mmCIF file of C-alpha atoms in Angstrom:
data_model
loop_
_atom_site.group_PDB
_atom_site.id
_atom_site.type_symbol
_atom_site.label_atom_id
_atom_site.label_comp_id
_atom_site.label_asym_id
_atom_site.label_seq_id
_atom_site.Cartn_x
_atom_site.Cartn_y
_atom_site.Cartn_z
ATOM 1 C CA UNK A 1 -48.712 -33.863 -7.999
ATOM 2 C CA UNK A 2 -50.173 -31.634 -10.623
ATOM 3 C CA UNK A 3 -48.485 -28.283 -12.251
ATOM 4 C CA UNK A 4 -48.999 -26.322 -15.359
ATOM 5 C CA UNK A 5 -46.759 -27.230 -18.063
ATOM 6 C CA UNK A 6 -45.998 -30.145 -20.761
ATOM 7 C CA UNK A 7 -42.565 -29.392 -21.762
ATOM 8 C CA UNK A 8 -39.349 -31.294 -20.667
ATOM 9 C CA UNK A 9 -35.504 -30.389 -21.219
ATOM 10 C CA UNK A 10 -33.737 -28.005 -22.834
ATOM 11 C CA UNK A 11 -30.393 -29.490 -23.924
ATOM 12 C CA UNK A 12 -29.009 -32.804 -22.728
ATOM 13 C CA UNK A 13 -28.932 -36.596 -23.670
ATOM 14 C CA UNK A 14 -30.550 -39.864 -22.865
ATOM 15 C CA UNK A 15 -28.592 -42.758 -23.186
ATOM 16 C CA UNK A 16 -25.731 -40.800 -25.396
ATOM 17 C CA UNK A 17 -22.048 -40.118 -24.305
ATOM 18 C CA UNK A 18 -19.080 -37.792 -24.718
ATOM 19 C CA UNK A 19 -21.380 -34.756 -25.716
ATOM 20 C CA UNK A 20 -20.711 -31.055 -25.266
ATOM 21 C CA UNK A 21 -23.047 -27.658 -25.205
ATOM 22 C CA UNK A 22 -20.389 -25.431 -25.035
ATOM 23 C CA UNK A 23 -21.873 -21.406 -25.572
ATOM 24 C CA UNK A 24 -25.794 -21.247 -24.766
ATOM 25 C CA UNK A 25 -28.730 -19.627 -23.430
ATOM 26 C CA UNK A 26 -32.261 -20.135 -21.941
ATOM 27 C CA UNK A 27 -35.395 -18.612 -20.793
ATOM 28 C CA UNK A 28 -37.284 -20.492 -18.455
ATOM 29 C CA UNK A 29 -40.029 -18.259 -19.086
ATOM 30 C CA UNK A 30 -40.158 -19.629 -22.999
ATOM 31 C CA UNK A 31 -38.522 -22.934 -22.294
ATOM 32 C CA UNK A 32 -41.029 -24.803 -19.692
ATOM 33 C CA UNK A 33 -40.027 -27.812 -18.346
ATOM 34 C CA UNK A 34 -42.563 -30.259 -16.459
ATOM 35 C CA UNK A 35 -42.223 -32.221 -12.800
ATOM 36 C CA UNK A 36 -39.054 -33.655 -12.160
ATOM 37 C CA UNK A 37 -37.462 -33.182 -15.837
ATOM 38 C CA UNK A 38 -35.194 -30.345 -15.284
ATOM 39 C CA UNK A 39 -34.198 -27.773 -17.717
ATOM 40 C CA UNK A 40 -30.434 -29.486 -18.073
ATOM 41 C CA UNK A 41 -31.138 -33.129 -18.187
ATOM 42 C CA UNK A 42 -27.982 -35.877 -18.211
ATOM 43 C CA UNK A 43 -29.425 -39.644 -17.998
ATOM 44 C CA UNK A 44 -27.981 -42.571 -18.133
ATOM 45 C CA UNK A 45 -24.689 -40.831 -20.064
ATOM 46 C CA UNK A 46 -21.301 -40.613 -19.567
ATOM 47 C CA UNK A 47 -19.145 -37.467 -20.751
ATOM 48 C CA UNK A 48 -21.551 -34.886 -20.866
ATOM 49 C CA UNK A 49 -20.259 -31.174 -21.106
ATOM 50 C CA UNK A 50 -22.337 -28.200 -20.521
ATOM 51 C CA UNK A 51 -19.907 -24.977 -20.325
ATOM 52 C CA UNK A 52 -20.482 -20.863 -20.606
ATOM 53 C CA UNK A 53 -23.676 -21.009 -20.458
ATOM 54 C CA UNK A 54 -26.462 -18.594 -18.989
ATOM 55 C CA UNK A 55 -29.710 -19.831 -17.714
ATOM 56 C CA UNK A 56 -32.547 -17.305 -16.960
ATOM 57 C CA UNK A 57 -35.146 -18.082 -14.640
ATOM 58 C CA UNK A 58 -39.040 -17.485 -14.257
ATOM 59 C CA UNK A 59 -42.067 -17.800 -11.762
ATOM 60 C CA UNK A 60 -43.255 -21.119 -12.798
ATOM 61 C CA UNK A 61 -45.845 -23.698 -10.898
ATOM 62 C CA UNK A 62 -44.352 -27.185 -11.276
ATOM 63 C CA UNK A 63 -45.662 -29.868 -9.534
ATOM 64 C CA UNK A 64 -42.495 -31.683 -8.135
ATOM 65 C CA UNK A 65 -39.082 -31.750 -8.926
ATOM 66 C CA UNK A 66 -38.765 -28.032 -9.623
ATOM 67 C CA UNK A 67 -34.885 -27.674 -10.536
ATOM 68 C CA UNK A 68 -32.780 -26.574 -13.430
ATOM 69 C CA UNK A 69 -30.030 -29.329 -13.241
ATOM 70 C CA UNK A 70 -31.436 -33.169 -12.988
ATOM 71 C CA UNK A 71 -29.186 -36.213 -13.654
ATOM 72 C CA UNK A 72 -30.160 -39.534 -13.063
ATOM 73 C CA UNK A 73 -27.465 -41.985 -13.219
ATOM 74 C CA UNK A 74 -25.088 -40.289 -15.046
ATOM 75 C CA UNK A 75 -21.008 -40.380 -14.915
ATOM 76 C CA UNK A 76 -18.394 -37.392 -15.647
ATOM 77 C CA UNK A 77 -20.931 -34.997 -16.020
ATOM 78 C CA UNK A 78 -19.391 -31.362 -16.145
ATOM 79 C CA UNK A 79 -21.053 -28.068 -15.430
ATOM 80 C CA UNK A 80 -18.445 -25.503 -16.046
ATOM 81 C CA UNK A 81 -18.540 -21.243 -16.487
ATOM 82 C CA UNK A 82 -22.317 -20.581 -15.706
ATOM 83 C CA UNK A 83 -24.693 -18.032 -14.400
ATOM 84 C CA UNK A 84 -28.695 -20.083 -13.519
ATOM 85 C CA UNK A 85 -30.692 -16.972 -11.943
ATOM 86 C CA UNK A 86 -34.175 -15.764 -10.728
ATOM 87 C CA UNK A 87 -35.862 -19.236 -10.843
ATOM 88 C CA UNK A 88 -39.321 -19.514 -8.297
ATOM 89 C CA UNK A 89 -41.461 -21.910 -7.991
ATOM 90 C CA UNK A 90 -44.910 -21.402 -7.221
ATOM 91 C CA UNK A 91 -46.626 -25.099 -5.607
ATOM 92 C CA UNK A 92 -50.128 -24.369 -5.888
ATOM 93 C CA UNK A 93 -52.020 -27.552 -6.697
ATOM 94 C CA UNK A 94 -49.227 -29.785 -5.966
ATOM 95 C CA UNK A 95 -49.683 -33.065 -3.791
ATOM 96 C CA UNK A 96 -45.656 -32.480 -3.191
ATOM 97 C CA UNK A 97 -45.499 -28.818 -3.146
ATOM 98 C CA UNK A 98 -41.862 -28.207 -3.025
ATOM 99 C CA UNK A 99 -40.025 -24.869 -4.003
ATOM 100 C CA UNK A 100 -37.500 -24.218 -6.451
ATOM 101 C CA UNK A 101 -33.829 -26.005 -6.865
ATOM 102 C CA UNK A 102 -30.799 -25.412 -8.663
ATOM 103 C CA UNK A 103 -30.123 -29.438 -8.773
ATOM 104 C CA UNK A 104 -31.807 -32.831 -7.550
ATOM 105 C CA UNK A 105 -29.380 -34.701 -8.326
ATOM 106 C CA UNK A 106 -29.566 -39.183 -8.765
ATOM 107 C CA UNK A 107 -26.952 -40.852 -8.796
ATOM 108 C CA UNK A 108 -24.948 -38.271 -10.301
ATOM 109 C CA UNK A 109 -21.044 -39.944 -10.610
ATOM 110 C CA UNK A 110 -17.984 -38.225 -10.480
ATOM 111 C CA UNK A 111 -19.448 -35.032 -11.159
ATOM 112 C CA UNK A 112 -17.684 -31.227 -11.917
ATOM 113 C CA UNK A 113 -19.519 -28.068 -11.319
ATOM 114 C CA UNK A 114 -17.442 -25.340 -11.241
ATOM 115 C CA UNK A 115 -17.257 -21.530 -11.442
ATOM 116 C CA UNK A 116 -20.598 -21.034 -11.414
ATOM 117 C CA UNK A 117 -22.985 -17.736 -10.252
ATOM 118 C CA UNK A 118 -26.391 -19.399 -8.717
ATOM 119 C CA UNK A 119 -29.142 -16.716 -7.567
ATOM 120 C CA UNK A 120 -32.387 -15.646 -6.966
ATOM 121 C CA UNK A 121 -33.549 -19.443 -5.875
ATOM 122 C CA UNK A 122 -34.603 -20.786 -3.007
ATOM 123 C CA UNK A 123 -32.261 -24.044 -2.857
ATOM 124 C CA UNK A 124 -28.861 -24.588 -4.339
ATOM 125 C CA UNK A 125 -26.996 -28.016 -5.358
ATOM 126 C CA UNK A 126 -28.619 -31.132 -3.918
ATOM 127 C CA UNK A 127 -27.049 -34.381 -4.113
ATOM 128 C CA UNK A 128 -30.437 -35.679 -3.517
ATOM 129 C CA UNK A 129 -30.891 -39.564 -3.899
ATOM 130 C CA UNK A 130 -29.733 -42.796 -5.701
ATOM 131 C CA UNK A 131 -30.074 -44.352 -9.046
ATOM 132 C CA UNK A 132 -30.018 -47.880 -10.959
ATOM 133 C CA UNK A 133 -32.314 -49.086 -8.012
ATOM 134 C CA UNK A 134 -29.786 -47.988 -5.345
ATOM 135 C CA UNK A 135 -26.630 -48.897 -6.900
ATOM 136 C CA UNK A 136 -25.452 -45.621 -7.883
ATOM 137 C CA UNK A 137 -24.760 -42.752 -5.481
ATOM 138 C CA UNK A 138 -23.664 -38.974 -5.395
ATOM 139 C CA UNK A 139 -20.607 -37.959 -5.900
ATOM 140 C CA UNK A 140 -17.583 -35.686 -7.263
ATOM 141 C CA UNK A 141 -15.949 -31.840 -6.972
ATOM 142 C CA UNK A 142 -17.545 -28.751 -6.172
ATOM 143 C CA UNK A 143 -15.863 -25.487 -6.343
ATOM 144 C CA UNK A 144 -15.177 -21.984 -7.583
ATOM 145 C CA UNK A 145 -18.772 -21.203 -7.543
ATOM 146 C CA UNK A 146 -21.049 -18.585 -5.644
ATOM 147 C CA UNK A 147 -24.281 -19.134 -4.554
ATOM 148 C CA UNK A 148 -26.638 -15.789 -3.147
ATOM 149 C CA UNK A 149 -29.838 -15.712 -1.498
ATOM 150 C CA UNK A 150 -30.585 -19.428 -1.081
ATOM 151 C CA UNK A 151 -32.055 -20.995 1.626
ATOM 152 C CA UNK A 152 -28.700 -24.043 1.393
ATOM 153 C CA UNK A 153 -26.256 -23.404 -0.637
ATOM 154 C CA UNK A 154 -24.648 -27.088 -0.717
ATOM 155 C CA UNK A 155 -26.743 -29.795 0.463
ATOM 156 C CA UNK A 156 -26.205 -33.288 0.708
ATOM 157 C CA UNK A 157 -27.776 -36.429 0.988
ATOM 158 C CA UNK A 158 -27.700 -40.167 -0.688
ATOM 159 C CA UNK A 159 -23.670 -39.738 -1.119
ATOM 160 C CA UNK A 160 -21.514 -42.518 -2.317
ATOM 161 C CA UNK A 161 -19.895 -45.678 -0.243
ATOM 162 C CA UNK A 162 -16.257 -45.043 -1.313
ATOM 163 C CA UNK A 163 -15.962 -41.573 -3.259
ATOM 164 C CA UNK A 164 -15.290 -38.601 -1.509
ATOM 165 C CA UNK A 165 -17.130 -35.478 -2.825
ATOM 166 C CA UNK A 166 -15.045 -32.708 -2.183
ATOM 167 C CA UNK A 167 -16.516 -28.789 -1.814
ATOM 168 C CA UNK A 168 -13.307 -25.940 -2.092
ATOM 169 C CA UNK A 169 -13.883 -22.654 -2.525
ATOM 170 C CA UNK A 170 -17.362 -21.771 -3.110
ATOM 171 C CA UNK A 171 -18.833 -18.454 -1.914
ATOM 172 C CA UNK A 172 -22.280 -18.929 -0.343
ATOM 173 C CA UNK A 173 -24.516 -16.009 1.228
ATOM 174 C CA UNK A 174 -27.384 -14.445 2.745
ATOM 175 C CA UNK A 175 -29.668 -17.470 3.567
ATOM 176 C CA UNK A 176 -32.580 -16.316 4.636
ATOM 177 C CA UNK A 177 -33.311 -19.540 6.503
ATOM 178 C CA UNK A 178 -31.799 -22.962 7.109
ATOM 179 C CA UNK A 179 -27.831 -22.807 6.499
ATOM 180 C CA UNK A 180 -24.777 -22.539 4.114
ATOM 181 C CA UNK A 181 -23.460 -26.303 3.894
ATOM 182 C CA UNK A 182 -26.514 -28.358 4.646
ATOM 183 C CA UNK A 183 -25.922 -31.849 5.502
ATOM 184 C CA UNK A 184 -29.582 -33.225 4.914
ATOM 185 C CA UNK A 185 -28.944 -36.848 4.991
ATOM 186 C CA UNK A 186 -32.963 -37.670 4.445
ATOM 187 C CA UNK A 187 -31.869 -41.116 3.661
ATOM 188 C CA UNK A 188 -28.417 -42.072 4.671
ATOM 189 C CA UNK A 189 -26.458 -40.362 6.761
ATOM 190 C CA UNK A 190 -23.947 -37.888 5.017
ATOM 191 C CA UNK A 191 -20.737 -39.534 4.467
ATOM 192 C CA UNK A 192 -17.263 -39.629 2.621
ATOM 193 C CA UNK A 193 -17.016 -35.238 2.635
ATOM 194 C CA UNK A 194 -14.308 -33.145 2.109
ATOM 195 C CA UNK A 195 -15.228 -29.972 2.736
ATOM 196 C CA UNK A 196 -12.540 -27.033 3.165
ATOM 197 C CA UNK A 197 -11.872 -23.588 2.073
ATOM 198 C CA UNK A 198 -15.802 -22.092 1.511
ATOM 199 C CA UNK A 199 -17.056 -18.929 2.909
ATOM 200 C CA UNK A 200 -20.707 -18.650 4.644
ATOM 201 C CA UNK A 201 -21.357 -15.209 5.284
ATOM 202 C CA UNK A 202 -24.571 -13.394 6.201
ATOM 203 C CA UNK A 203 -26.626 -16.270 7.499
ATOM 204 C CA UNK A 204 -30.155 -14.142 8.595
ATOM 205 C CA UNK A 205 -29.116 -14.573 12.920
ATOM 206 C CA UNK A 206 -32.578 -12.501 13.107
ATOM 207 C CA UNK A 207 -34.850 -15.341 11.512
ATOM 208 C CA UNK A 208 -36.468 -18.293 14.040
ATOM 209 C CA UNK A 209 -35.679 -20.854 10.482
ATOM 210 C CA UNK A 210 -32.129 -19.813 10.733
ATOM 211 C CA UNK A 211 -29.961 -23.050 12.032
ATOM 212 C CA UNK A 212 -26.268 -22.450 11.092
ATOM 213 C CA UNK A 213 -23.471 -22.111 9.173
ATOM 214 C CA UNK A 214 -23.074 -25.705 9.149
ATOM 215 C CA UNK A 215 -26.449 -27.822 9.526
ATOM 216 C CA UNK A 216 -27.167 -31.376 10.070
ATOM 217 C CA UNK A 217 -30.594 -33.378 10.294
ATOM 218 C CA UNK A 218 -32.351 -36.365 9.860
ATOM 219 C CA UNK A 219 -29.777 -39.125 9.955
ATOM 220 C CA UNK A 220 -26.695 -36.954 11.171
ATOM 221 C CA UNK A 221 -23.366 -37.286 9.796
ATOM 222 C CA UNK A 222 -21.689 -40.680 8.370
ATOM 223 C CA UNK A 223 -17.940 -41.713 7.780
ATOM 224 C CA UNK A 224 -15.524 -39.622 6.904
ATOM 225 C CA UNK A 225 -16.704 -36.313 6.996
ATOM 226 C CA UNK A 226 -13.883 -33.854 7.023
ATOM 227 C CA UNK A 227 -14.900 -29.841 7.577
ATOM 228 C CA UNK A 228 -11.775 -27.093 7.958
ATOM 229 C CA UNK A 229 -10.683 -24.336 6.959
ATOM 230 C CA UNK A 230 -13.941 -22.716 6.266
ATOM 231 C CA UNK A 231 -15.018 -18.974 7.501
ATOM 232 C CA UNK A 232 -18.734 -19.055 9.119
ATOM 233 C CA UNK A 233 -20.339 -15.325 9.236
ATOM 234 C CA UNK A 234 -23.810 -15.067 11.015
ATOM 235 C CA UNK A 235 -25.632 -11.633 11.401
ATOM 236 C CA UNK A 236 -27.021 -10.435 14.484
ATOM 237 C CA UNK A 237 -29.975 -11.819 16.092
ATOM 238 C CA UNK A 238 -31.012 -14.050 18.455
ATOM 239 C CA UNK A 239 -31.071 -17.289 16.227
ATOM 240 C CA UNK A 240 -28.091 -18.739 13.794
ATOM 241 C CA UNK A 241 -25.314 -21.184 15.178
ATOM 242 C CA UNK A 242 -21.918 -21.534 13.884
ATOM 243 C CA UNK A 243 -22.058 -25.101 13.488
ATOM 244 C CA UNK A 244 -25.824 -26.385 13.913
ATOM 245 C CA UNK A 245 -26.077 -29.955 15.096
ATOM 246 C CA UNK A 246 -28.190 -29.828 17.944
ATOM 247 C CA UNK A 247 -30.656 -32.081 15.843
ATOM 248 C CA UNK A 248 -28.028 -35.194 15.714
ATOM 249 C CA UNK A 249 -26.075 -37.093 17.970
ATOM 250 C CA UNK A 250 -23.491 -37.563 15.674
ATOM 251 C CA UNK A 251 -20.220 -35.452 14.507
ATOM 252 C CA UNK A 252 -17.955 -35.222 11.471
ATOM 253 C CA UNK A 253 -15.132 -36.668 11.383
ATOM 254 C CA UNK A 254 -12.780 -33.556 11.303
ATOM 255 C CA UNK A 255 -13.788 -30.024 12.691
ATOM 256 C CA UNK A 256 -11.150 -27.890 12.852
ATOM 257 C CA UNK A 257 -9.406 -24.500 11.796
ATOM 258 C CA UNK A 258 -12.689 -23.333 10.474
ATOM 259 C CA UNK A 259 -13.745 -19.253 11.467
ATOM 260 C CA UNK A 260 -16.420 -17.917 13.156
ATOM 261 C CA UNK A 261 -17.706 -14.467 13.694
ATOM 262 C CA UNK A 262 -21.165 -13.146 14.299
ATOM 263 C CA UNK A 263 -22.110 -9.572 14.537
ATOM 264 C CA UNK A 264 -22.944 -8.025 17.778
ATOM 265 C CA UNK A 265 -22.544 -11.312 19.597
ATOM 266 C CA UNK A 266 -20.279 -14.466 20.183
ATOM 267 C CA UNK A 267 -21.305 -17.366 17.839
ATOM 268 C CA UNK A 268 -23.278 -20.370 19.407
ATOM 269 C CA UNK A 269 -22.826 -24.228 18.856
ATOM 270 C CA UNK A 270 -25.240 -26.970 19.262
ATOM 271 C CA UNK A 271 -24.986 -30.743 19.293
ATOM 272 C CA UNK A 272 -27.128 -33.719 20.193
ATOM 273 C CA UNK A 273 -29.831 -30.981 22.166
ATOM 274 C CA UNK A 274 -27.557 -28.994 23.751
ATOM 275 C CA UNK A 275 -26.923 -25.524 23.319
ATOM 276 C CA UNK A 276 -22.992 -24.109 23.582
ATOM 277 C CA UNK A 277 -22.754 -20.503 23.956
ATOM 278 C CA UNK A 278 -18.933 -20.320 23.684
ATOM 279 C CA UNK A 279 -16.122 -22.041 21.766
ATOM 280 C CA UNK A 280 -14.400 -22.841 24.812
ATOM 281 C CA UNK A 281 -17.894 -25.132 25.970
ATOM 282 C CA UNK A 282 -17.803 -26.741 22.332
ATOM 283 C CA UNK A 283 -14.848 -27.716 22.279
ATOM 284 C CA UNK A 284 -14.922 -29.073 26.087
ATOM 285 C CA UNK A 285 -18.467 -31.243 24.992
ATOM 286 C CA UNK A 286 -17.039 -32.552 21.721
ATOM 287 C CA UNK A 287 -13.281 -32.409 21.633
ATOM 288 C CA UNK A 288 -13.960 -30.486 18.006
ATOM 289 C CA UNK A 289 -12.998 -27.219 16.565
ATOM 290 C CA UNK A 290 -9.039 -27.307 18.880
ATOM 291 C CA UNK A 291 -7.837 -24.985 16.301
ATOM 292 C CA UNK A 292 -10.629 -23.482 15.273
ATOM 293 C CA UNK A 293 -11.163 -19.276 16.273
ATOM 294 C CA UNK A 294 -13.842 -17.047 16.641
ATOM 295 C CA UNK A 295 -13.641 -13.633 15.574
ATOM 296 C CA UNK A 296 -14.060 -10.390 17.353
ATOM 297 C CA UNK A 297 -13.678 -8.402 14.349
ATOM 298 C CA UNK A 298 -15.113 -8.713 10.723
ATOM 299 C CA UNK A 299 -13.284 -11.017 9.006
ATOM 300 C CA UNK A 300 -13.954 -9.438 5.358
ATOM 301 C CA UNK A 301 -12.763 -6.522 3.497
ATOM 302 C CA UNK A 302 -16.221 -4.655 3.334
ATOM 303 C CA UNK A 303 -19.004 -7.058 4.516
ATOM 304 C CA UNK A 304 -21.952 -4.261 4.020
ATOM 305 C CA UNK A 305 -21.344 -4.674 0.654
ATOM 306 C CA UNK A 306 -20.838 -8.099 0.164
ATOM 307 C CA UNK A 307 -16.902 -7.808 -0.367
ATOM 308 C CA UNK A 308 -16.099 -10.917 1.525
ATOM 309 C CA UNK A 309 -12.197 -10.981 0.390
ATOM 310 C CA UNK A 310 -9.904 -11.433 3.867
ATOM 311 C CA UNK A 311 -8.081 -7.651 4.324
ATOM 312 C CA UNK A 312 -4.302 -8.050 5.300
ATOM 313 C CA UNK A 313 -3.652 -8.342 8.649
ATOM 314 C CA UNK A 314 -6.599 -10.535 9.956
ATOM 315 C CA UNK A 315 -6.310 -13.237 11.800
ATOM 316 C CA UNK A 316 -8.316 -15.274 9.175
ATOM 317 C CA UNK A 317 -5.368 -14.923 6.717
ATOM 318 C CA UNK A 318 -3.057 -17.366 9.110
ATOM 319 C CA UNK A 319 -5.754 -19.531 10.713
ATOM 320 C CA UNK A 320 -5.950 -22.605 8.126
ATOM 321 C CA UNK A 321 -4.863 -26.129 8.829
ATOM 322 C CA UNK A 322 -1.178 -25.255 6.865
ATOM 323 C CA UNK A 323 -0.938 -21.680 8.399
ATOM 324 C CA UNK A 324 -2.809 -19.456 5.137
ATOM 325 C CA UNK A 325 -6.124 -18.652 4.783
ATOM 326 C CA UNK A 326 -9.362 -19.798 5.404
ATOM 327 C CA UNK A 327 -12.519 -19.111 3.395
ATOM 328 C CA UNK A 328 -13.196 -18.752 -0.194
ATOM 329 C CA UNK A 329 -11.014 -16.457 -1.437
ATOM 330 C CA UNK A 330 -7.620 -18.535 -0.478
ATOM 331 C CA UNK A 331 -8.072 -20.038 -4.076
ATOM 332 C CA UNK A 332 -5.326 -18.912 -6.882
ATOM 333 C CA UNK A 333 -8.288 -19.268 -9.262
ATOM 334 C CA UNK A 334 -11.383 -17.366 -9.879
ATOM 335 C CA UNK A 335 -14.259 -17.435 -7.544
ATOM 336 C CA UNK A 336 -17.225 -17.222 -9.814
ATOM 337 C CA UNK A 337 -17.695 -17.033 -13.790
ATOM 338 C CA UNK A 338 -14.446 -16.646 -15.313
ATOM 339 C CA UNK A 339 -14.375 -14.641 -18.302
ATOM 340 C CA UNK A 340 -10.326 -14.519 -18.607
ATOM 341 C CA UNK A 341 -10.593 -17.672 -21.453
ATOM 342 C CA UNK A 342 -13.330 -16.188 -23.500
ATOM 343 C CA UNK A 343 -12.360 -14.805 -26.947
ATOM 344 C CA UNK A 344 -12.475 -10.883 -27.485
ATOM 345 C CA UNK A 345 -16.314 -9.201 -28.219
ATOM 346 C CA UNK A 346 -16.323 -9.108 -32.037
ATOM 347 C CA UNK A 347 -16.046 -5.691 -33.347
ATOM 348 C CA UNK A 348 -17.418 -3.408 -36.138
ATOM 349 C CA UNK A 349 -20.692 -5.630 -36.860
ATOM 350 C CA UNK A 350 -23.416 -4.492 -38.539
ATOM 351 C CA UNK A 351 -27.203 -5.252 -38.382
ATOM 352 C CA UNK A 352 -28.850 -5.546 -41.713
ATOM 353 C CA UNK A 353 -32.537 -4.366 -41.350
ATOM 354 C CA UNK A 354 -35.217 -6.573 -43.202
ATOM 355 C CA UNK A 355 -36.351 -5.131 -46.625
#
């Protein structure tokens, strides 16, 4: 493809280990990276640390490849205490026009991202593909983050043989299009997941592009793929499923004491062609979801304004797999940045103006 632009990374390492950026900031608009380089680059490393950082985006025209985060066979990688924001990418010109990405991720081992704030861009974390000519695969631990305004918030695809990936307690929501927890599988079909305790809400139910809370494609679903415990939030409109995999004739593993509710109407399923326009039809077709319960009521504090905490008293705060709460917000820990480590603002500085 062609795009404007010669740069490359910002901060990372080729071929070094056991580095940390701890305490940093960049402007995409002064900082350009090229096709498929990535602003936070981790290759062929182990150890790297990249921690309280802020990343802030720009309308940029890169060719392929347009993401912020892009490992390529890299091990114990750790994202940590972040805000990446306002990142589009224009294709124009581009044999692979493709638009912009939080991560592409290759081979990326026994990664951490956590407590993280990801907006304004159109995709969010990709496990995307393999590395060391398909030896290494995707995996490690997602959680404590938030993710607004993306088309997929988590999406998955070229995941590893043995290692489970696990995604807790992430807050992802209003997709426009597409879904929350994306299970691509391009390649291979999406395997070895552990995915509990996350919170869809707002998925657009008035957009045609809409598919569901939880989407699969392409090659379906693989082994041991375990969903619960997750709260799916759809708003009204004809389109938007609770669990979308009308595409595949495949299922995860576990389905079960997840949440649905969608405004103005009962939530729809869809598997292997078929439409579902009640639980109780689900669950007959594919013996999934036993525990699982749809919602007549709004399952967060204030949705309108995008308080999606569980109030006391709903059913969603008994409705998990041990009895507690589903969603995000069942998590002791911060959802998003957490600013309770960080030392006090310095105080009584003063600027020195330039003779």
């Amino acid at each position: 493809g062609v795009g404007r632009g010669n740069g490359g990374p910002m901060i990372g390492a080729y071929g070094r280990n056991y580095v940390t950026f701890d305490g940093f900031y960049i402007n995409m608009a002064e900082a350009y990276m090229s096709e498929d380089s990535g602003v936070i680059r981790a290759e062929s490393s182990v150890g790297l640390h990249f921690r309280n950082f802020v990343i802030k985006g720009a309308t940029l025209n890169v060719a392929s490849n347009a993401v912020v985060y892009r490992p390529n066979d890299a091990r114990d990688t750790v994202l940590s205490n972040f805000r990446v924001y306002d990142f589009v990418n224009v294709p124009t010109g581009s044999n692979t026009p493709q638009t912009a990405l939080f991560s592409d991720q290759y081979g990326d081992l026994n990664v951490l991202i956590e407590h993280f704030e990801i907006s304004g861009i159109d995709q969010g974390i990709f496990f995307k593909g393999s590395a060391n000519n398909n030896q290494n695969w995707n995996y490690g631990t997602i959680q404590y983050g938030i993710i607004r305004g993306a088309a997929s918030c988590f999406r998955f695809n070229a995941m590893d043989a043995t290692h489970v990936t696990t995604v807790q307690y992430n807050l992802c929501y209003d997709m426009p299009t597409t879904g929350g927890i994306y299970l691509s599988s391009e390649t291979t079909p999406a395997r070895n997941l552990l995915i509990h305790h996350n919170t869809v809400a707002r998925l657009n139910g008035a957009n045609s592009n809409a598919n569901g809370g939880i989407y699969s494609r392409s090659r379906g679903v693989g082994s041991n793929v375990i969903i619960r415990d997750n709260l799916i939030d759809i708003s009204s409109g004809p389109y938007g499923r609770g669990v979308d995999f009308g595409e595949v004739p495949t299922l995860a593993q576990q389905l079960d004491y997840n949440g649905y509710y969608k405004a103005g109407s009962s939530p729809r399923f869809g598997f292997n062609g078929i439409e579902y326009p009640a639980m109780s039809h689900w669950r007959s077709a594919t013996g999934h979801d036993a525990h699982s319960q749809v919602f007549t009521t709004s399952p967060f504090v204030n949705r309108s304004a995008a308080d999606f905490r569980v109030p006391a008293g709903h059913p969603a705060r008994t409705a998990s797999s041990t009895g507690g709460e589903i969603g995000a917000f069942a998590a002791t820990r911060t959802i998003g940045v957490d600013l309770s480590g960080l030392p006090p603002a310095p105080t009584g500085l003063r600027i020195q103006p330039q003779p």
